[in-house]
């Protein structure tokens, strides 16, 4: 290895180790589900985004298998050359219908969807106005274009108004207001009605990243725009198919004109190959399941209420969550890491979240219940939280 490179890497890795945050990912030895085998131990999973348990749903698995038989293992090209199969178009029309938008476009992941959608639309002289806790992929989309950026305080619409007012006084440029639909660290939700009204008032484009909202919020899991009753009264909805959909991929649901624009200009769409048939077919099946098995969404919310109430009754600080993402705020990073480790020893996996993901003194475990957790699973998990919480003096 180049000596300079070696010295650089050793110093970087050394810093991580000194801070106690150098970690290799835990390894799953079974399919993703509510109970899994991980690092050689049988555990209750509280850290996956598999909200509805669709990763192993028989309809998705069957659809993937059939698509492999019929269409093969891979697409063979990027979408705009020879990699658009009828399956891709079917998925896009299903997504548009599900989200009540004119059109939809699929990207390889939620990450590339955000990067492509934001950076392609916004030009030098434009302005992106972003909630301070927005996801990294939105931030990276902002970094990849020359538009100006303004950050508003988390969920603070007075601040958002001030930013928009100032921006609009001086300019006829495009302004994009963007927020996560459900914030992934706190499980709180922005008031899209207020954001919509401000966008109207100041002639701004409204964008939401519903990665954690789809499958969870709104009728049949149609997302936060549906939850707030805004339906087609919203410009750009981003989503991922790697969370509640249980598969992989990202999408934008929006007017046809915008899809036509992205098909010709969005670099992640143009310069990276399309999804394999199995992925696309499983995603179509996931939309089917959301439309026809609303009981999964209902069970997700029942489990959410049960688990959140249980944690609160035990005396844990669960922050401001209103969704199945429930943070358990512990305090210092070291204590949260210890808590997570001891929980794992008791057969429960809840990932610790530390600085810089959240403020150091708000280090936490992040829990996400699934529709497919049973009541005994959740009772057992609460028992483990209680035992560790008492032994570490958190409750
Ligand atoms: C997970 C997530 C993404 C990225 O989605 P992938 O499909 O995993 O790339 C984007 N935005 C938000 C808010 C997310 O939580």
Short mmCIF file of C-alpha atoms and ligand atoms in Angstrom, two decimals:
data_model
loop_
_atom_site.label_atom_id
_atom_site.label_comp_id
_atom_site.label_asym_id
_atom_site.label_seq_id
_atom_site.Cartn_x
_atom_site.Cartn_y
_atom_site.Cartn_z
CA UNK A 1 0.00 0.00 0.00
CA UNK A 2 1.14 3.56 -0.67
CA UNK A 3 2.82 4.74 2.55
CA UNK A 4 1.04 8.08 2.65
CA UNK A 5 -2.31 6.34 2.18
CA UNK A 6 -1.48 3.84 4.91
CA UNK A 7 -0.54 6.58 7.37
CA UNK A 8 -3.70 8.49 6.53
CA UNK A 9 -5.98 5.49 6.99
CA UNK A 10 -4.31 4.41 10.23
CA UNK A 11 -4.79 7.88 11.62
CA UNK A 12 -8.47 8.02 10.58
CA UNK A 13 -9.26 4.54 11.89
CA UNK A 14 -7.24 5.27 15.03
CA UNK A 15 -9.42 8.29 15.72
CA UNK A 16 -12.57 6.18 15.41
CA UNK A 17 -11.12 3.57 17.77
CA UNK A 18 -10.01 6.19 20.28
CA UNK A 19 -13.57 7.53 20.34
CA UNK A 20 -14.91 4.01 20.83
CA UNK A 21 -17.07 4.20 17.71
CA UNK A 22 -15.20 1.79 15.47
CA UNK A 23 -17.63 -1.07 14.92
CA UNK A 24 -18.12 -3.77 12.34
CA UNK A 25 -21.77 -4.37 11.43
CA UNK A 26 -23.59 -7.21 13.11
CA UNK A 27 -24.26 -10.14 10.79
CA UNK A 28 -27.71 -11.55 10.11
CA UNK A 29 -27.72 -15.30 9.57
CA UNK A 30 -31.40 -15.71 8.69
CA UNK A 31 -33.96 -13.80 6.62
CA UNK A 32 -34.87 -10.37 8.00
CA UNK A 33 -37.85 -10.80 10.30
CA UNK A 34 -39.14 -10.07 13.81
CA UNK A 35 -36.96 -12.83 15.32
CA UNK A 36 -33.65 -13.52 13.67
CA UNK A 37 -30.29 -15.12 14.25
CA UNK A 38 -27.60 -12.47 14.45
CA UNK A 39 -23.93 -12.89 15.37
CA UNK A 40 -24.73 -16.42 16.50
CA UNK A 41 -27.54 -15.43 18.83
CA UNK A 42 -31.35 -15.70 18.54
CA UNK A 43 -32.74 -12.23 19.02
CA UNK A 44 -35.85 -10.10 18.76
CA UNK A 45 -35.18 -7.56 16.02
CA UNK A 46 -36.00 -3.97 16.93
CA UNK A 47 -33.67 -2.25 14.49
CA UNK A 48 -34.91 -3.03 11.02
CA UNK A 49 -36.99 -0.86 8.70
CA UNK A 50 -39.01 -3.88 7.67
CA UNK A 51 -42.16 -2.31 9.14
CA UNK A 52 -44.72 -4.66 7.64
CA UNK A 53 -42.60 -7.80 7.52
CA UNK A 54 -42.68 -7.77 3.71
CA UNK A 55 -39.07 -8.95 3.26
CA UNK A 56 -40.37 -12.51 3.65
CA UNK A 57 -44.00 -12.08 2.56
CA UNK A 58 -44.99 -15.07 0.37
CA UNK A 59 -46.42 -12.85 -2.37
CA UNK A 60 -43.17 -10.91 -2.72
CA UNK A 61 -41.02 -14.03 -2.66
CA UNK A 62 -43.21 -15.74 -5.27
CA UNK A 63 -43.19 -12.65 -7.52
CA UNK A 64 -39.39 -12.40 -7.33
CA UNK A 65 -38.96 -16.08 -8.14
CA UNK A 66 -41.32 -15.90 -11.11
CA UNK A 67 -39.62 -12.79 -12.49
CA UNK A 68 -36.22 -14.49 -12.39
CA UNK A 69 -37.62 -17.46 -14.32
CA UNK A 70 -39.26 -15.24 -16.91
CA UNK A 71 -36.93 -12.25 -17.24
CA UNK A 72 -33.58 -13.54 -15.96
CA UNK A 73 -31.19 -12.25 -13.34
CA UNK A 74 -30.33 -8.75 -14.55
CA UNK A 75 -31.50 -5.95 -16.86
CA UNK A 76 -28.33 -5.71 -18.97
CA UNK A 77 -28.32 -1.93 -19.39
CA UNK A 78 -29.26 1.45 -18.02
CA UNK A 79 -32.90 2.44 -18.32
CA UNK A 80 -32.39 4.91 -21.17
CA UNK A 81 -30.50 2.50 -23.45
CA UNK A 82 -31.89 -1.03 -23.24
CA UNK A 83 -32.65 -1.59 -19.56
CA UNK A 84 -36.31 -0.59 -19.39
CA UNK A 85 -38.44 -3.72 -19.14
CA UNK A 86 -42.23 -3.80 -19.10
CA UNK A 87 -41.87 -4.64 -15.40
CA UNK A 88 -40.23 -1.29 -14.67
CA UNK A 89 -43.09 0.58 -16.30
CA UNK A 90 -45.64 -1.52 -14.47
CA UNK A 91 -44.01 -0.65 -11.15
CA UNK A 92 -43.99 3.05 -11.98
CA UNK A 93 -47.65 3.11 -12.93
CA UNK A 94 -48.53 1.17 -9.77
CA UNK A 95 -46.56 3.63 -7.63
CA UNK A 96 -48.22 6.64 -9.27
CA UNK A 97 -51.64 5.13 -8.65
CA UNK A 98 -50.77 4.25 -5.06
CA UNK A 99 -49.60 7.81 -4.39
CA UNK A 100 -52.36 9.48 -6.47
CA UNK A 101 -49.85 11.30 -8.67
CA UNK A 102 -49.72 11.68 -12.43
CA UNK A 103 -46.45 9.76 -12.76
CA UNK A 104 -43.59 8.06 -10.96
CA UNK A 105 -39.95 7.32 -11.73
CA UNK A 106 -37.90 4.60 -10.06
CA UNK A 107 -34.26 5.05 -9.04
CA UNK A 108 -31.82 2.44 -7.74
CA UNK A 109 -32.30 3.52 -4.13
CA UNK A 110 -33.85 6.19 -1.97
CA UNK A 111 -30.40 7.70 -1.69
CA UNK A 112 -29.95 8.09 -5.44
CA UNK A 113 -33.55 9.29 -5.81
CA UNK A 114 -32.89 12.22 -3.47
CA UNK A 115 -29.51 13.00 -4.96
CA UNK A 116 -30.94 12.92 -8.49
CA UNK A 117 -34.17 14.75 -7.79
CA UNK A 118 -32.68 17.63 -5.83
CA UNK A 119 -29.44 18.19 -7.73
CA UNK A 120 -31.01 17.96 -11.19
CA UNK A 121 -33.83 20.38 -10.50
CA UNK A 122 -31.98 23.11 -8.66
CA UNK A 123 -29.57 25.41 -10.49
CA UNK A 124 -27.18 28.19 -9.64
CA UNK A 125 -29.21 31.09 -8.22
CA UNK A 126 -32.00 28.80 -6.97
CA UNK A 127 -32.56 28.15 -3.27
CA UNK A 128 -33.09 24.91 -1.35
CA UNK A 129 -34.72 25.33 2.05
CA UNK A 130 -34.15 22.26 4.20
CA UNK A 131 -35.18 21.12 7.70
CA UNK A 132 -32.05 20.88 9.86
CA UNK A 133 -32.63 17.18 10.54
CA UNK A 134 -33.18 16.07 6.95
CA UNK A 135 -31.63 12.82 5.77
CA UNK A 136 -28.04 12.70 4.49
CA UNK A 137 -29.17 11.86 0.96
CA UNK A 138 -31.06 15.17 0.74
CA UNK A 139 -28.00 17.00 2.05
CA UNK A 140 -25.82 15.25 -0.55
CA UNK A 141 -28.31 16.24 -3.27
CA UNK A 142 -27.90 19.85 -2.15
CA UNK A 143 -24.12 19.52 -2.20
CA UNK A 144 -24.13 18.24 -5.76
CA UNK A 145 -25.70 21.35 -7.23
CA UNK A 146 -24.83 25.02 -7.23
CA UNK A 147 -28.09 26.24 -5.74
CA UNK A 148 -27.96 28.22 -2.48
CA UNK A 149 -29.07 26.49 0.72
CA UNK A 150 -30.88 27.66 3.79
CA UNK A 151 -31.53 25.48 6.82
CA UNK A 152 -34.60 26.05 8.99
CA UNK A 153 -34.85 24.89 12.59
CA UNK A 154 -36.44 21.48 13.00
CA UNK A 155 -40.23 21.73 12.53
CA UNK A 156 -40.07 25.50 13.11
CA UNK A 157 -42.49 27.00 10.57
CA UNK A 158 -42.03 30.57 11.84
CA UNK A 159 -38.38 30.19 10.99
CA UNK A 160 -39.29 28.63 7.63
CA UNK A 161 -41.55 31.60 6.93
CA UNK A 162 -38.75 34.07 7.74
CA UNK A 163 -36.37 32.24 5.43
CA UNK A 164 -38.91 32.19 2.60
CA UNK A 165 -39.91 35.80 3.08
CA UNK A 166 -36.33 37.00 2.86
CA UNK A 167 -35.60 34.77 -0.11
CA UNK A 168 -38.66 35.88 -2.04
CA UNK A 169 -38.17 39.61 -1.58
CA UNK A 170 -35.17 39.65 -3.83
CA UNK A 171 -35.71 37.02 -6.44
CA UNK A 172 -37.78 35.16 -8.99
CA UNK A 173 -35.64 32.07 -8.66
CA UNK A 174 -36.92 28.54 -7.97
CA UNK A 175 -37.23 27.77 -4.28
CA UNK A 176 -37.53 24.17 -3.07
CA UNK A 177 -38.72 23.39 0.45
CA UNK A 178 -37.80 19.86 1.52
CA UNK A 179 -38.42 17.79 4.64
CA UNK A 180 -38.41 14.17 5.69
CA UNK A 181 -41.99 12.86 6.05
CA UNK A 182 -40.97 10.96 9.18
CA UNK A 183 -37.66 11.88 10.80
CA UNK A 184 -35.65 8.73 11.15
CA UNK A 185 -33.92 9.44 14.47
CA UNK A 186 -36.83 10.89 16.46
CA UNK A 187 -39.87 9.41 14.71
CA UNK A 188 -41.58 12.80 14.58
CA UNK A 189 -43.53 14.15 11.63
CA UNK A 190 -43.59 17.62 10.02
CA UNK A 191 -46.89 19.43 9.56
CA UNK A 192 -47.11 19.18 5.78
CA UNK A 193 -50.24 21.38 5.80
CA UNK A 194 -48.22 24.29 7.20
CA UNK A 195 -45.38 23.65 4.78
CA UNK A 196 -47.82 23.51 1.87
CA UNK A 197 -49.41 26.81 2.88
CA UNK A 198 -46.03 28.53 3.14
CA UNK A 199 -44.96 27.12 -0.23
CA UNK A 200 -48.12 28.59 -1.74
CA UNK A 201 -47.58 31.95 -0.14
CA UNK A 202 -43.98 32.24 -1.29
CA UNK A 203 -44.22 30.41 -4.60
CA UNK A 204 -42.00 27.51 -3.54
CA UNK A 205 -41.90 23.86 -4.62
CA UNK A 206 -42.96 21.38 -1.89
CA UNK A 207 -40.94 18.18 -1.55
CA UNK A 208 -41.17 15.42 1.04
CA UNK A 209 -38.95 12.38 1.52
CA UNK A 210 -41.33 9.72 2.73
CA UNK A 211 -38.80 6.94 3.21
CA UNK A 212 -40.16 6.14 6.69
CA UNK A 213 -43.70 7.37 5.95
CA UNK A 214 -44.70 5.04 3.13
CA UNK A 215 -46.31 1.81 4.32
CA UNK A 216 -46.71 3.44 7.73
CA UNK A 217 -48.66 6.72 7.51
CA UNK A 218 -51.89 7.46 5.63
CA UNK A 219 -54.58 5.19 4.22
CA UNK A 220 -53.09 1.77 3.34
CA UNK A 221 -49.67 3.29 4.04
CA UNK A 222 -49.88 5.80 1.20
CA UNK A 223 -47.63 8.15 3.16
CA UNK A 224 -47.59 11.47 4.94
CA UNK A 225 -49.04 13.51 2.05
CA UNK A 226 -52.10 11.26 2.20
CA UNK A 227 -52.07 11.41 6.01
CA UNK A 228 -52.40 15.21 5.86
CA UNK A 229 -55.15 14.98 3.22
CA UNK A 230 -53.07 16.81 0.60
CA UNK A 231 -53.14 14.09 -2.09
CA UNK A 232 -52.36 15.74 -5.44
CA UNK A 233 -51.81 19.12 -3.79
CA UNK A 234 -48.09 18.48 -3.37
CA UNK A 235 -45.24 18.73 -5.86
CA UNK A 236 -42.65 16.03 -5.18
CA UNK A 237 -42.86 12.85 -3.08
CA UNK A 238 -39.73 10.75 -2.67
CA UNK A 239 -39.79 7.29 -1.24
CA UNK A 240 -37.80 4.14 -0.84
CA UNK A 241 -38.68 0.52 -1.45
CA UNK A 242 -36.04 -0.69 1.00
CA UNK A 243 -38.04 0.05 4.15
CA UNK A 244 -41.73 -0.86 4.49
CA UNK A 245 -41.73 -2.27 0.94
CA UNK A 246 -39.18 -4.80 2.14
CA UNK A 247 -37.15 -4.84 -1.08
CA UNK A 248 -34.85 -2.14 -2.51
CA UNK A 249 -35.11 0.96 -4.66
CA UNK A 250 -36.19 4.59 -4.59
CA UNK A 251 -38.81 6.56 -6.45
CA UNK A 252 -40.20 10.00 -7.09
CA UNK A 253 -43.97 10.50 -7.49
CA UNK A 254 -44.80 13.79 -9.19
CA UNK A 255 -46.32 15.37 -12.31
CA UNK A 256 -45.52 13.72 -15.69
CA UNK A 257 -43.63 16.81 -16.86
CA UNK A 258 -41.15 16.40 -14.02
CA UNK A 259 -40.68 12.69 -14.74
CA UNK A 260 -39.96 13.52 -18.40
CA UNK A 261 -37.37 16.02 -17.20
CA UNK A 262 -35.65 13.54 -14.88
CA UNK A 263 -35.60 10.76 -17.50
CA UNK A 264 -33.47 13.05 -19.65
CA UNK A 265 -31.37 14.77 -17.03
CA UNK A 266 -31.05 12.95 -13.69
CA UNK A 267 -27.56 11.50 -13.59
CA UNK A 268 -28.21 8.55 -11.22
CA UNK A 269 -31.02 7.52 -13.57
CA UNK A 270 -28.96 8.01 -16.74
CA UNK A 271 -25.64 6.54 -15.69
CA UNK A 272 -26.47 3.55 -13.51
CA UNK A 273 -28.26 0.37 -14.52
CA UNK A 274 -31.86 -0.44 -13.77
CA UNK A 275 -33.09 -2.88 -11.15
CA UNK A 276 -33.01 -6.64 -11.75
CA UNK A 277 -36.40 -8.20 -12.58
CA UNK A 278 -36.72 -9.96 -9.20
CA UNK A 279 -36.42 -6.65 -7.36
CA UNK A 280 -38.97 -4.90 -9.56
CA UNK A 281 -41.49 -7.73 -9.40
CA UNK A 282 -41.19 -7.95 -5.62
CA UNK A 283 -41.80 -4.19 -5.41
CA UNK A 284 -44.95 -4.51 -7.51
CA UNK A 285 -46.10 -7.28 -5.18
CA UNK A 286 -45.37 -5.00 -2.20
CA UNK A 287 -47.72 -2.36 -3.62
CA UNK A 288 -50.32 -5.12 -4.08
CA UNK A 289 -49.95 -6.17 -0.46
CA UNK A 290 -50.27 -2.60 0.82
CA UNK A 291 -53.42 -2.08 -1.22
CA UNK A 292 -55.06 -5.37 -0.32
CA UNK A 293 -53.81 -6.26 3.19
CA UNK A 294 -54.43 -3.14 5.29
CA UNK A 295 -54.47 -5.37 8.39
CA UNK A 296 -50.66 -5.35 8.30
CA UNK A 297 -50.61 -1.59 8.70
CA UNK A 298 -53.22 -1.84 11.47
CA UNK A 299 -51.10 -4.40 13.33
CA UNK A 300 -48.03 -2.21 12.96
CA UNK A 301 -49.86 0.60 14.75
CA UNK A 302 -51.27 -1.70 17.45
CA UNK A 303 -47.76 -2.93 18.15
CA UNK A 304 -46.46 0.62 18.11
CA UNK A 305 -48.96 1.75 20.74
CA UNK A 306 -48.32 -1.28 22.92
CA UNK A 307 -44.54 -0.95 22.83
CA UNK A 308 -44.41 2.83 23.21
CA UNK A 309 -46.83 2.74 26.15
CA UNK A 310 -44.79 -0.04 27.73
CA UNK A 311 -41.54 1.92 27.47
CA UNK A 312 -43.14 5.08 28.85
CA UNK A 313 -44.75 3.21 31.72
CA UNK A 314 -41.33 1.86 32.64
CA UNK A 315 -40.13 5.46 32.84
CA UNK A 316 -38.00 5.71 29.69
CA UNK A 317 -37.63 8.97 27.81
CA UNK A 318 -39.06 8.23 24.36
CA UNK A 319 -38.83 11.75 23.00
CA UNK A 320 -41.40 13.21 20.63
CA UNK A 321 -42.11 10.22 18.41
CA UNK A 322 -45.56 9.74 16.89
CA UNK A 323 -44.62 6.80 14.65
CA UNK A 324 -43.32 3.22 14.99
CA UNK A 325 -39.80 4.68 15.35
CA UNK A 326 -39.39 5.06 19.10
CA UNK A 327 -36.11 6.45 20.39
CA UNK A 328 -35.09 5.47 23.91
CA UNK A 329 -32.92 8.37 24.97
CA UNK A 330 -30.18 7.24 27.33
CA UNK A 331 -27.70 10.12 27.67
CA UNK A 332 -23.99 9.72 26.92
CA UNK A 333 -22.75 7.73 23.97
CA UNK A 334 -20.84 5.35 26.24
CA UNK A 335 -23.95 4.55 28.28
CA UNK A 336 -26.12 4.04 25.20
CA UNK A 337 -23.49 1.69 23.75
CA UNK A 338 -23.42 -0.28 27.02
CA UNK A 339 -27.23 -0.43 27.08
CA UNK A 340 -27.39 -1.75 23.53
CA UNK A 341 -24.73 -4.36 24.29
CA UNK A 342 -26.49 -5.61 27.43
CA UNK A 343 -29.83 -5.78 25.65
CA UNK A 344 -28.22 -7.91 22.97
CA UNK A 345 -26.90 -10.26 25.66
CA UNK A 346 -30.53 -10.63 26.72
CA UNK A 347 -31.66 -11.42 23.19
CA UNK A 348 -32.90 -8.03 21.98
CA UNK A 349 -31.28 -5.95 19.27
CA UNK A 350 -31.78 -2.18 19.40
CA UNK A 351 -29.02 -0.26 17.67
CA UNK A 352 -27.31 2.53 19.57
CA UNK A 353 -27.32 5.92 17.82
CA UNK A 354 -24.57 8.34 18.72
CA UNK A 355 -22.98 11.63 17.75
CA UNK A 356 -22.85 12.84 14.96
CA UNK A 357 -26.20 11.21 14.09
CA UNK A 358 -27.68 12.86 17.20
CA UNK A 359 -26.33 15.23 19.86
CA UNK A 360 -23.88 13.47 22.26
CA UNK A 361 -26.08 13.92 25.36
CA UNK A 362 -29.06 12.56 23.41
CA UNK A 363 -27.42 9.27 22.52
CA UNK A 364 -30.08 6.66 22.28
CA UNK A 365 -31.29 3.29 21.22
CA UNK A 366 -33.60 3.45 18.27
CA UNK A 367 -36.40 0.92 18.26
CA UNK A 368 -38.73 0.10 15.39
CA UNK A 369 -41.53 -2.38 15.91
CA UNK A 370 -42.89 -4.47 13.06
CA UNK A 371 -46.38 -5.63 12.18
CA UNK A 372 -45.12 -9.19 12.53
CA UNK A 373 -43.87 -8.92 16.11
CA UNK A 374 -46.14 -10.95 18.36
CA UNK A 375 -47.34 -9.69 21.73
CA UNK A 376 -44.98 -12.13 23.52
CA UNK A 377 -42.06 -10.79 21.40
CA UNK A 378 -42.81 -7.26 22.55
CA UNK A 379 -43.41 -8.28 26.18
CA UNK A 380 -40.08 -10.08 26.22
CA UNK A 381 -38.37 -7.03 24.71
CA UNK A 382 -39.93 -4.74 27.32
CA UNK A 383 -38.74 -7.12 30.04
CA UNK A 384 -35.18 -6.86 28.73
CA UNK A 385 -35.41 -3.05 28.57
CA UNK A 386 -36.64 -2.97 32.15
CA UNK A 387 -33.83 -5.21 33.43
CA UNK A 388 -31.05 -3.31 31.66
CA UNK A 389 -32.64 0.06 32.43
CA UNK A 390 -32.62 -0.73 36.15
CA UNK A 391 -29.14 -2.19 36.21
CA UNK A 392 -27.69 0.88 34.46
CA UNK A 393 -29.76 3.32 36.52
CA UNK A 394 -31.60 4.73 33.49
CA UNK A 395 -35.01 4.14 35.08
C1 LIG B 1 -33.35 5.29 4.41
C2 LIG B 1 -33.59 6.65 3.90
C3 LIG B 1 -33.20 7.00 2.60
C4 LIG B 1 -32.38 6.09 1.73
O1 LIG B 1 -33.14 5.05 1.20
P1 LIG B 1 -32.40 3.79 0.56
O2 LIG B 1 -33.42 3.18 -0.33
O3 LIG B 1 -31.98 2.91 1.69
O4 LIG B 1 -31.23 4.32 -0.21
C5 LIG B 1 -33.54 8.26 2.14
N1 LIG B 1 -34.21 9.13 2.93
C6 LIG B 1 -34.58 8.83 4.19
C7 LIG B 1 -35.34 9.83 5.01
C8 LIG B 1 -34.28 7.57 4.72
O5 LIG B 1 -34.63 7.28 5.96
#
